[in-house]
Short mmCIF file of C-alpha atoms and ligand atoms in Angstrom, two decimals:
data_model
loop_
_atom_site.label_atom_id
_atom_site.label_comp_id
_atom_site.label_asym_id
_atom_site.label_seq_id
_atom_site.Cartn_x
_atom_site.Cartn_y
_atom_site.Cartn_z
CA UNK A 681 0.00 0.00 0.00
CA UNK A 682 1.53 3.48 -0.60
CA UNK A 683 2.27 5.42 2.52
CA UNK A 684 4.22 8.44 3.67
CA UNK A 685 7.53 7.80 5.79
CA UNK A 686 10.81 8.91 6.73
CA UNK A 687 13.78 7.15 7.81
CA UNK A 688 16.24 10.02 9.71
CA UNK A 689 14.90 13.26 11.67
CA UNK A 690 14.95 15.82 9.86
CA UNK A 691 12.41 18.84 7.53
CA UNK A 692 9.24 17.94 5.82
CA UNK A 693 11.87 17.34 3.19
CA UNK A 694 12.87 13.66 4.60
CA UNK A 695 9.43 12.59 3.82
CA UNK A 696 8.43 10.59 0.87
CA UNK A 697 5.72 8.55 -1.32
CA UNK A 698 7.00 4.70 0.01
CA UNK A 699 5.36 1.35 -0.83
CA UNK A 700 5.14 -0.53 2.69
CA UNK A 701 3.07 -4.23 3.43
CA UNK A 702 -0.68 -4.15 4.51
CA UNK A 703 -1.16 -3.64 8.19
CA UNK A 704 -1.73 -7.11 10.29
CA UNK A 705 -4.09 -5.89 13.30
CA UNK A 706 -3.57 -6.76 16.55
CA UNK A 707 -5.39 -8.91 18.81
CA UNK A 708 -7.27 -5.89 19.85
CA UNK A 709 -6.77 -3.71 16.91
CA UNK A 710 -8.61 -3.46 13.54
CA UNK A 711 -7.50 -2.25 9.58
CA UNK A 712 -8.88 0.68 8.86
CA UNK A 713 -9.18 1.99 5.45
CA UNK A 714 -8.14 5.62 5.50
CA UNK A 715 -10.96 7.97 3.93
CA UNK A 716 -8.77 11.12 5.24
CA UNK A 717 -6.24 11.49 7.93
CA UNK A 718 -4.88 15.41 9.61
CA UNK A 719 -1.76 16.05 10.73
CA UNK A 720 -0.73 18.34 13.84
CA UNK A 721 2.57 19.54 15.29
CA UNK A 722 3.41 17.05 17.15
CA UNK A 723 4.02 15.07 14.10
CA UNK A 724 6.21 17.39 13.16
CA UNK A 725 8.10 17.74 16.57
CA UNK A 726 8.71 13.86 16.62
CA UNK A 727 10.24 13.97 12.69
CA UNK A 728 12.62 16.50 13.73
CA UNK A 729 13.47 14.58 16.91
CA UNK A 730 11.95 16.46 19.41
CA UNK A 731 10.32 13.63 21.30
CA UNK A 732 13.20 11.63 21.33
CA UNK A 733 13.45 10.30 24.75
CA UNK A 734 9.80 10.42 25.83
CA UNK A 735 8.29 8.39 22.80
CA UNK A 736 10.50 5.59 20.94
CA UNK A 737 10.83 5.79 16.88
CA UNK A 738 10.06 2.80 14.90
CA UNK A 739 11.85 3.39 10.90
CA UNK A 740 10.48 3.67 8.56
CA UNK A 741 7.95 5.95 10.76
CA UNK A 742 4.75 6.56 8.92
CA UNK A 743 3.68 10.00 10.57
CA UNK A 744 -0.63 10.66 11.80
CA UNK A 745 -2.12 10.07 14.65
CA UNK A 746 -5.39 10.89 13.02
CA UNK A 747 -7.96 9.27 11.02
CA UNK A 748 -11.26 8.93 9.67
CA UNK A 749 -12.18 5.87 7.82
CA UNK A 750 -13.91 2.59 6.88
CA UNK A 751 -13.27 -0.65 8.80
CA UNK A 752 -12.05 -3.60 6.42
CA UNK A 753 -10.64 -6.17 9.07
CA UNK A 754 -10.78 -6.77 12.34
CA UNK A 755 -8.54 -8.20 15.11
CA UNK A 756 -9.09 -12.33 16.62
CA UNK A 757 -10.64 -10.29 19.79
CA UNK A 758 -12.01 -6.92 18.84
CA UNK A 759 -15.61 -7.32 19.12
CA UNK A 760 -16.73 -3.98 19.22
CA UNK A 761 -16.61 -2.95 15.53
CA UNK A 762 -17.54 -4.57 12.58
CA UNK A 763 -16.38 -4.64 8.61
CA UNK A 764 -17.94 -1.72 7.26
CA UNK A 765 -18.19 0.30 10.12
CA UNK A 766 -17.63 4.10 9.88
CA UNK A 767 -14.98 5.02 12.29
CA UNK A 768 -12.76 7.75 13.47
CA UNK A 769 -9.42 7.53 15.51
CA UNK A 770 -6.65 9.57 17.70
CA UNK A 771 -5.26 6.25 17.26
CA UNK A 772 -1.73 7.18 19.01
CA UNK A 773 0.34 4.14 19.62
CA UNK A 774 2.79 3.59 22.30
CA UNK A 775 5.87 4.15 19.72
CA UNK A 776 5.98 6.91 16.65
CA UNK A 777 5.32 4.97 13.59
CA UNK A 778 2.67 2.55 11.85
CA UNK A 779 0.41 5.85 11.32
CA UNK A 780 -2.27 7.13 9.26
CA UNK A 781 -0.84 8.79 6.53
CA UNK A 782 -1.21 5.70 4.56
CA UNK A 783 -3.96 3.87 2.30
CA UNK A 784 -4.60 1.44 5.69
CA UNK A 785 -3.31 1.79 8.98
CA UNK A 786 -4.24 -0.81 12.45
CA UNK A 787 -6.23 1.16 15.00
CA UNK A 788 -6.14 -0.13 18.57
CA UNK A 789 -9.71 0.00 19.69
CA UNK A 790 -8.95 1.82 22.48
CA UNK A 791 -8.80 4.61 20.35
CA UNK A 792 -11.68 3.90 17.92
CA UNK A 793 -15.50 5.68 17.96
CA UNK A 794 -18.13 5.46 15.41
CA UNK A 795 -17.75 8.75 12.96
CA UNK A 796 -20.18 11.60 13.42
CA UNK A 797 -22.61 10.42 11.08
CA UNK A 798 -23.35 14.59 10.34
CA UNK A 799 -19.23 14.86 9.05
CA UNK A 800 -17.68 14.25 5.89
CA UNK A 801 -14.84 12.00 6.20
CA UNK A 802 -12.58 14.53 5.56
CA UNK A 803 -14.39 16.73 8.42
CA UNK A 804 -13.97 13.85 10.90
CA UNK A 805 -10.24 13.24 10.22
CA UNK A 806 -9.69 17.01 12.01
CA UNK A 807 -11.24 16.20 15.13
CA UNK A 808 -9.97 13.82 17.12
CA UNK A 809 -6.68 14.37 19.00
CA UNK A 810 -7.30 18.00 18.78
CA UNK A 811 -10.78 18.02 20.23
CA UNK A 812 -9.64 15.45 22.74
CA UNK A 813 -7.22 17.87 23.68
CA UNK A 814 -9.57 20.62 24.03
CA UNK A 815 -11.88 18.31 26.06
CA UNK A 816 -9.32 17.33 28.79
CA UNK A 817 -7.93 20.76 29.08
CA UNK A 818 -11.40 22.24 30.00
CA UNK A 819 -12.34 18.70 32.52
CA UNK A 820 -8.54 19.47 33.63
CA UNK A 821 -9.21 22.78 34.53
CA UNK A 822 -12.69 22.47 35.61
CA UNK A 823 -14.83 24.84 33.31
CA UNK A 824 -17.77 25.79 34.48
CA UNK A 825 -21.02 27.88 33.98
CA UNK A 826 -20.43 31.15 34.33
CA UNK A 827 -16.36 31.21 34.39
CA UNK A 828 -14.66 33.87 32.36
CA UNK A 829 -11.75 31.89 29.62
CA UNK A 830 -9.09 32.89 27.99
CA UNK A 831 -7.91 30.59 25.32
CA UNK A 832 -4.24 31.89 23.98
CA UNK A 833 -4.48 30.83 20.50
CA UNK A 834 -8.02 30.28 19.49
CA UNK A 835 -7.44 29.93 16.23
CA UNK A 836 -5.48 27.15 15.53
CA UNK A 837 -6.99 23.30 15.42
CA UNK A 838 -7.08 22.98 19.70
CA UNK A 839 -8.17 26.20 20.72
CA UNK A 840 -11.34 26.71 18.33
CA UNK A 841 -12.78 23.68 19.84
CA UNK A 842 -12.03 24.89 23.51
CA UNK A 843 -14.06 28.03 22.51
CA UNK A 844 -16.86 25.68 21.33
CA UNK A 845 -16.92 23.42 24.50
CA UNK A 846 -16.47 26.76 27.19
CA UNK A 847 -19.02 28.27 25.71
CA UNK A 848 -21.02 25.03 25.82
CA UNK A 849 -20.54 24.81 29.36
CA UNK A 850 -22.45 28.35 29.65
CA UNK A 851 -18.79 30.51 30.13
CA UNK A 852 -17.43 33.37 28.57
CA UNK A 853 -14.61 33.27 26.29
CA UNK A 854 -11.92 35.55 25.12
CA UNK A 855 -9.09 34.35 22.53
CA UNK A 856 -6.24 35.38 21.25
CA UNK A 857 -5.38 35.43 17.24
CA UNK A 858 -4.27 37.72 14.63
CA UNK A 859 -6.54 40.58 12.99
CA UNK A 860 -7.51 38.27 9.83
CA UNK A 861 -9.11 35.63 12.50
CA UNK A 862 -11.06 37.57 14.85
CA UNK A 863 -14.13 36.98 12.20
CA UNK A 864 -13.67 33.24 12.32
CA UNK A 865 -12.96 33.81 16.43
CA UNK A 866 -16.63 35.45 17.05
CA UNK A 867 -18.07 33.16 14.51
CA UNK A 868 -17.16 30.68 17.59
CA UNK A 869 -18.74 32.78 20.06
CA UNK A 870 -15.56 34.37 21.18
CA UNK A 871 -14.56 37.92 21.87
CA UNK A 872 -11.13 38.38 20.10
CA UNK A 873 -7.94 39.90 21.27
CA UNK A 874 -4.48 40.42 19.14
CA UNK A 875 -1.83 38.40 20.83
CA UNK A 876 2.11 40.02 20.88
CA UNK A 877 3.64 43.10 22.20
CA UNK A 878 0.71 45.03 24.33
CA UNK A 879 -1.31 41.51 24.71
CA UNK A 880 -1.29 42.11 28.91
CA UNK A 881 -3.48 45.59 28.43
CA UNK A 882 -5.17 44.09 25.89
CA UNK A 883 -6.62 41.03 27.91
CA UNK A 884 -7.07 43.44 30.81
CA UNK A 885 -9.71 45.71 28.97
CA UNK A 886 -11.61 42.73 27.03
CA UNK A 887 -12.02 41.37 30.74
CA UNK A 888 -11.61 44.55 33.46
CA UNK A 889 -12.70 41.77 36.60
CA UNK A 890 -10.11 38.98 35.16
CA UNK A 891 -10.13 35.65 34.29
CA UNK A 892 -11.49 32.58 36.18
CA UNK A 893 -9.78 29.82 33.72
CA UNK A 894 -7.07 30.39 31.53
CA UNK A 895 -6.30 28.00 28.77
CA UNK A 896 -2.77 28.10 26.69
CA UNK A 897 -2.45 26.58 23.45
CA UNK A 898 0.39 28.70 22.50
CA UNK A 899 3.23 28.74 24.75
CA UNK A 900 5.39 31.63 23.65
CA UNK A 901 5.17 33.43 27.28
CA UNK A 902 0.85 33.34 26.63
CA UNK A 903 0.80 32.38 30.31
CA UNK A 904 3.64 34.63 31.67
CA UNK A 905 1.45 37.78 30.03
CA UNK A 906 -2.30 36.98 31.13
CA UNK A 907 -0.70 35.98 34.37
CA UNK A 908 -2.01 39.54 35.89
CA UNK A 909 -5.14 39.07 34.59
CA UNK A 910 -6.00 35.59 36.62
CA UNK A 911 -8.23 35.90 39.48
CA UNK A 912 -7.69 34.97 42.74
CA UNK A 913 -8.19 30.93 42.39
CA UNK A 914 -8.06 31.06 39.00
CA UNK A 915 -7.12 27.81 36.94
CA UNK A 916 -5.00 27.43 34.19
CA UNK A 917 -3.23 24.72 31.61
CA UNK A 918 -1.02 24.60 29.12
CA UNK A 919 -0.36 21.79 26.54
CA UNK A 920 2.90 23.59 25.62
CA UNK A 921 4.64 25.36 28.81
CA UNK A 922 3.96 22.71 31.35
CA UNK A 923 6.32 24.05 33.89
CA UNK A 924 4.87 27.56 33.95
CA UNK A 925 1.58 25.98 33.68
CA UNK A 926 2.68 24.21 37.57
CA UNK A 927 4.51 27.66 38.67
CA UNK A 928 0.51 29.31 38.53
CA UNK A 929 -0.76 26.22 40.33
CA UNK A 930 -2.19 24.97 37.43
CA UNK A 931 -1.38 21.71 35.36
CA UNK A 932 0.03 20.24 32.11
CA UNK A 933 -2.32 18.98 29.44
CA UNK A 934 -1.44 15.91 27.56
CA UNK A 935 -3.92 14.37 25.38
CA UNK A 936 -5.12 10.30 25.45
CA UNK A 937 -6.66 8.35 23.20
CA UNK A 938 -10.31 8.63 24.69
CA UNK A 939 -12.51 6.14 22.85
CA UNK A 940 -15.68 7.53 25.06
CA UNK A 941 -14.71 11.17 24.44
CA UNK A 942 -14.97 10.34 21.13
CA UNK A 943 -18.45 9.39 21.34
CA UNK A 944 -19.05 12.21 23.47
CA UNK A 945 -17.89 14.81 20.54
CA UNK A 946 -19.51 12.52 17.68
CA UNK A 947 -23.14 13.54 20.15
CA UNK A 948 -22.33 16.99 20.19
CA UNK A 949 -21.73 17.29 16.29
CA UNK A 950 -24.58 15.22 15.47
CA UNK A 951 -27.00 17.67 17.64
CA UNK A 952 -25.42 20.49 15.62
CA UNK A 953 -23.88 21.59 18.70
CA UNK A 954 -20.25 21.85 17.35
CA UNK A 955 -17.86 22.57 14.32
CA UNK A 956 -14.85 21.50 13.04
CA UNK A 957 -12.35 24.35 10.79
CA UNK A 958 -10.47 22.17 7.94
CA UNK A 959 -8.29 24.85 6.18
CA UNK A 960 -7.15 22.66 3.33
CA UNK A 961 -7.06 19.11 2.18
CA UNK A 962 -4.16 17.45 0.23
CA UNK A 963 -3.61 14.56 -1.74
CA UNK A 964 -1.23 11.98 0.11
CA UNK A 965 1.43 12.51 -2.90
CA UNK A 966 1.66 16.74 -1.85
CA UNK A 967 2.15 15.93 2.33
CA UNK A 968 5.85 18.02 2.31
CA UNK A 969 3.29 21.22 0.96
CA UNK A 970 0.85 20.31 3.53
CA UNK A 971 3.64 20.23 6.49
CA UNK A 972 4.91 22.96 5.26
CA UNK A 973 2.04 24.85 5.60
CA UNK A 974 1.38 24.01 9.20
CA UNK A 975 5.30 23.88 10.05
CA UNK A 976 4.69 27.80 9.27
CA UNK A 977 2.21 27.88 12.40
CA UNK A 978 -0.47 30.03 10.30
CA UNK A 979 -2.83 27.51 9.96
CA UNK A 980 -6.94 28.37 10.96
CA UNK A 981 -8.30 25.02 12.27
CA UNK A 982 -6.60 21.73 10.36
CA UNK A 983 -5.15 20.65 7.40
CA UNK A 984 -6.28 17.25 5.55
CA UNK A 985 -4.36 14.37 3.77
CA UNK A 986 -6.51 11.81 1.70
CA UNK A 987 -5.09 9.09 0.17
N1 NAP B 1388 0.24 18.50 24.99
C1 NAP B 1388 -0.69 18.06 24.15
O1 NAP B 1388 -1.33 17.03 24.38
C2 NAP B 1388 -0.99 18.84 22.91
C3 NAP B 1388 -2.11 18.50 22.14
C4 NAP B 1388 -2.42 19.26 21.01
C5 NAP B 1388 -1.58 20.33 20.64
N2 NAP B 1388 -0.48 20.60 21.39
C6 NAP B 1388 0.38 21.75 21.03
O2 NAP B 1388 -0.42 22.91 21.13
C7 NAP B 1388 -0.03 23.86 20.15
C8 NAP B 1388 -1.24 24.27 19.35
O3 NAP B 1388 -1.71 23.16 18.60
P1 NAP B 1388 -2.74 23.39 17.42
O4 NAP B 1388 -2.90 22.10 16.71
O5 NAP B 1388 -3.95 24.09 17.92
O6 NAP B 1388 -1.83 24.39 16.56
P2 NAP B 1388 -2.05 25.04 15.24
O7 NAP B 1388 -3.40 24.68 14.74
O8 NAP B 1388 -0.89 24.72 14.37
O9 NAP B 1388 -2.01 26.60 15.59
C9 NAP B 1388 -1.98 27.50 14.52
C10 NAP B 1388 -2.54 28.81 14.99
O10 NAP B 1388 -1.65 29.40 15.93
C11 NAP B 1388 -1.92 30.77 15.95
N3 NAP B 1388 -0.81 31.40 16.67
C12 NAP B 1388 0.49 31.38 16.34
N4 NAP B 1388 1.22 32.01 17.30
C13 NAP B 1388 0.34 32.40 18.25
C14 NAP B 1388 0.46 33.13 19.50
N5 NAP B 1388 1.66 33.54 19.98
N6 NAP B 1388 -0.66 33.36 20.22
C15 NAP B 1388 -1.87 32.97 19.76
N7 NAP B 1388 -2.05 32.30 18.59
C16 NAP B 1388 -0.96 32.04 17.86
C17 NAP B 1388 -2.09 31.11 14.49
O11 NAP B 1388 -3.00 32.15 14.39
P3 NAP B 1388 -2.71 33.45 13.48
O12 NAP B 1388 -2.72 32.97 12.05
O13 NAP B 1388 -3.84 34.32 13.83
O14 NAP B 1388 -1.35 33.94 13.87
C18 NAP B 1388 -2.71 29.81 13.91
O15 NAP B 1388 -4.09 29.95 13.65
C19 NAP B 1388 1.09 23.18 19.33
O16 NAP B 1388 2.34 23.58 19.87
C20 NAP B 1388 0.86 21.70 19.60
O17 NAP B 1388 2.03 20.92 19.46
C21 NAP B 1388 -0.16 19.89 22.51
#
């Protein structure tokens, strides 16, 4: 089957178009025929070598932790989908490698919900770990009716649906992105604010009492600047700067494979209660141009691979 890997760290560059063997499926796993896949950063932090030393490489790696796709095979005990089934994955493994950016790809079923039946394939490829990540920063940080967010980058494929889920849970949100976003950032039911130089007086008049939660999906010193504007007792995360993150009492974010929260999400789309951002979709042969683009950190929501 063909499938994007890379054999050494390295640029988008290291990637290529490879011919690799059909995936056998685990005990517990099934094949999944890959409709659409998205990539994130992370996938890009573990080709360059980032992650060394916290998650092991298996070369050829096959990059993706995400996917949305048909089942064609499952595993001698994985009775909880069928051939057929629509399905859609953060289907993170316990090594890099063996991912989705490939024609097939084994899904543990720990990972695996039915698709929102409302989403296009290529719609439910951009969810998961993103929207997982969202969910577990706002249970982490215990949103709650009422509470006044800030989510430091709204824009990008995490923070748009912690603006959804916030306001969901009855709060008020303010979010940081540049001018050309703060459309797409009300469209959310956000109240934007420019982030960079002046960002500290900025927060400070979009919310004169404070905030109650503060969310950071952009690292960069987001927490350092809004920390004046936290109230006492105030919560905060970050899936980026743990360790400042801790230093305001607050915690580290770092997403799971969450079969039920899965489920969850698939609910809320299907009542028309959320939306999902996908920027661009490329063809498996063009994934260089499509790391590219989100290696340039510009990206509004996610970018899509099909096969
Ligand atoms: N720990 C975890 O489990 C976990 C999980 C998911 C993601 N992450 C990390 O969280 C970060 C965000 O992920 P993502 O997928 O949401 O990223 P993303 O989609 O690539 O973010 C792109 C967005 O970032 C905005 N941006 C860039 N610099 C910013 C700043 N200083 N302040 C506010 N917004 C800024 C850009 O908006 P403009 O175009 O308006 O500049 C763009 O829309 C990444 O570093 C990722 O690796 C960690």
């Amino acid at each position: 089957m063909r499938a994007i890997t890379y054999s050494e760290f390295g640029t988008p560059e290291v990637l290529t178009l490879s011919d690799l063997p059909e995936p056998r499926p685990g005990p517990d796993s099934v094949v999944v025929e890959v409709r659409a896949a998205s990539i994130n950063p992370v996938d890009w932090k573990a080709r360059q070598g980032y992650l060394e030393g916290l998650i092991d490489t298996v070369f050829p790696a096959v990059p993706g932790w995400d996917v949305a796709g048909v089942v064609v095979k499952t595993g001698a005990d994985a009775p909880e989908f069928d051939v057929g089934d629509e399905v859609y994955a953060y289907a993170r493994k316990d090594v890099i490698g063996g991912g989705t950016l490939a024609e097939r790809a084994a899904v543990p079923v720990r990972t695996l919900a039915l698709k929102p039946t409302s989403l296009s394939f290529e719609e439910a490829a951009a969810v998961p770990l993103v929207a997982l990540t969202a969910l577990r920063s706002m249970r982490r940080s215990e949103v709650t009716e009422g509470d006044r967010v800030l989510v430091h980058n709204g824009a990008g494929g995490v923070g748009g649906f912690a603006i959804q889920l916030a306001r969901l849970a009855g709060a008020t949100v303010v979010a940081t992105a540049s001018e050309h976003n703060h459309d797409y950032l009300r469209s959310l039911g956000a109240t934007p604010v420019e982030y960079g130089e002046g960002l500290t007086e900025r927060l400070r008049s979009a919310s004169p009492e404070g905030f109650d939660v503060v969310l950071d999906f952009a690292g960069s010193g987001s927490l350092a600047a809004s920390e004046s504007t936290m109230r006492e007792g105030s919560r905060c995360i970050s899936v980026v700067e743990g360790r400042e993150a801790r230093r305001l009492g607050g915690h580290v974010v770092w997403v799971r494979p969450n079969a039920p929260g899965l489920v969850e999400l698939a609910e809320l789309f299907d009542a028309g209660k959320l939306k999902v951002e996908v920027a661009r979709v490329y063809p498996l042969e063009e994934a260089v141009e499509a790391y590219r683009q989100l290696e340039a950190g510009h990206v509004r929501g996610k970018v899509v691979i099909t096969p």
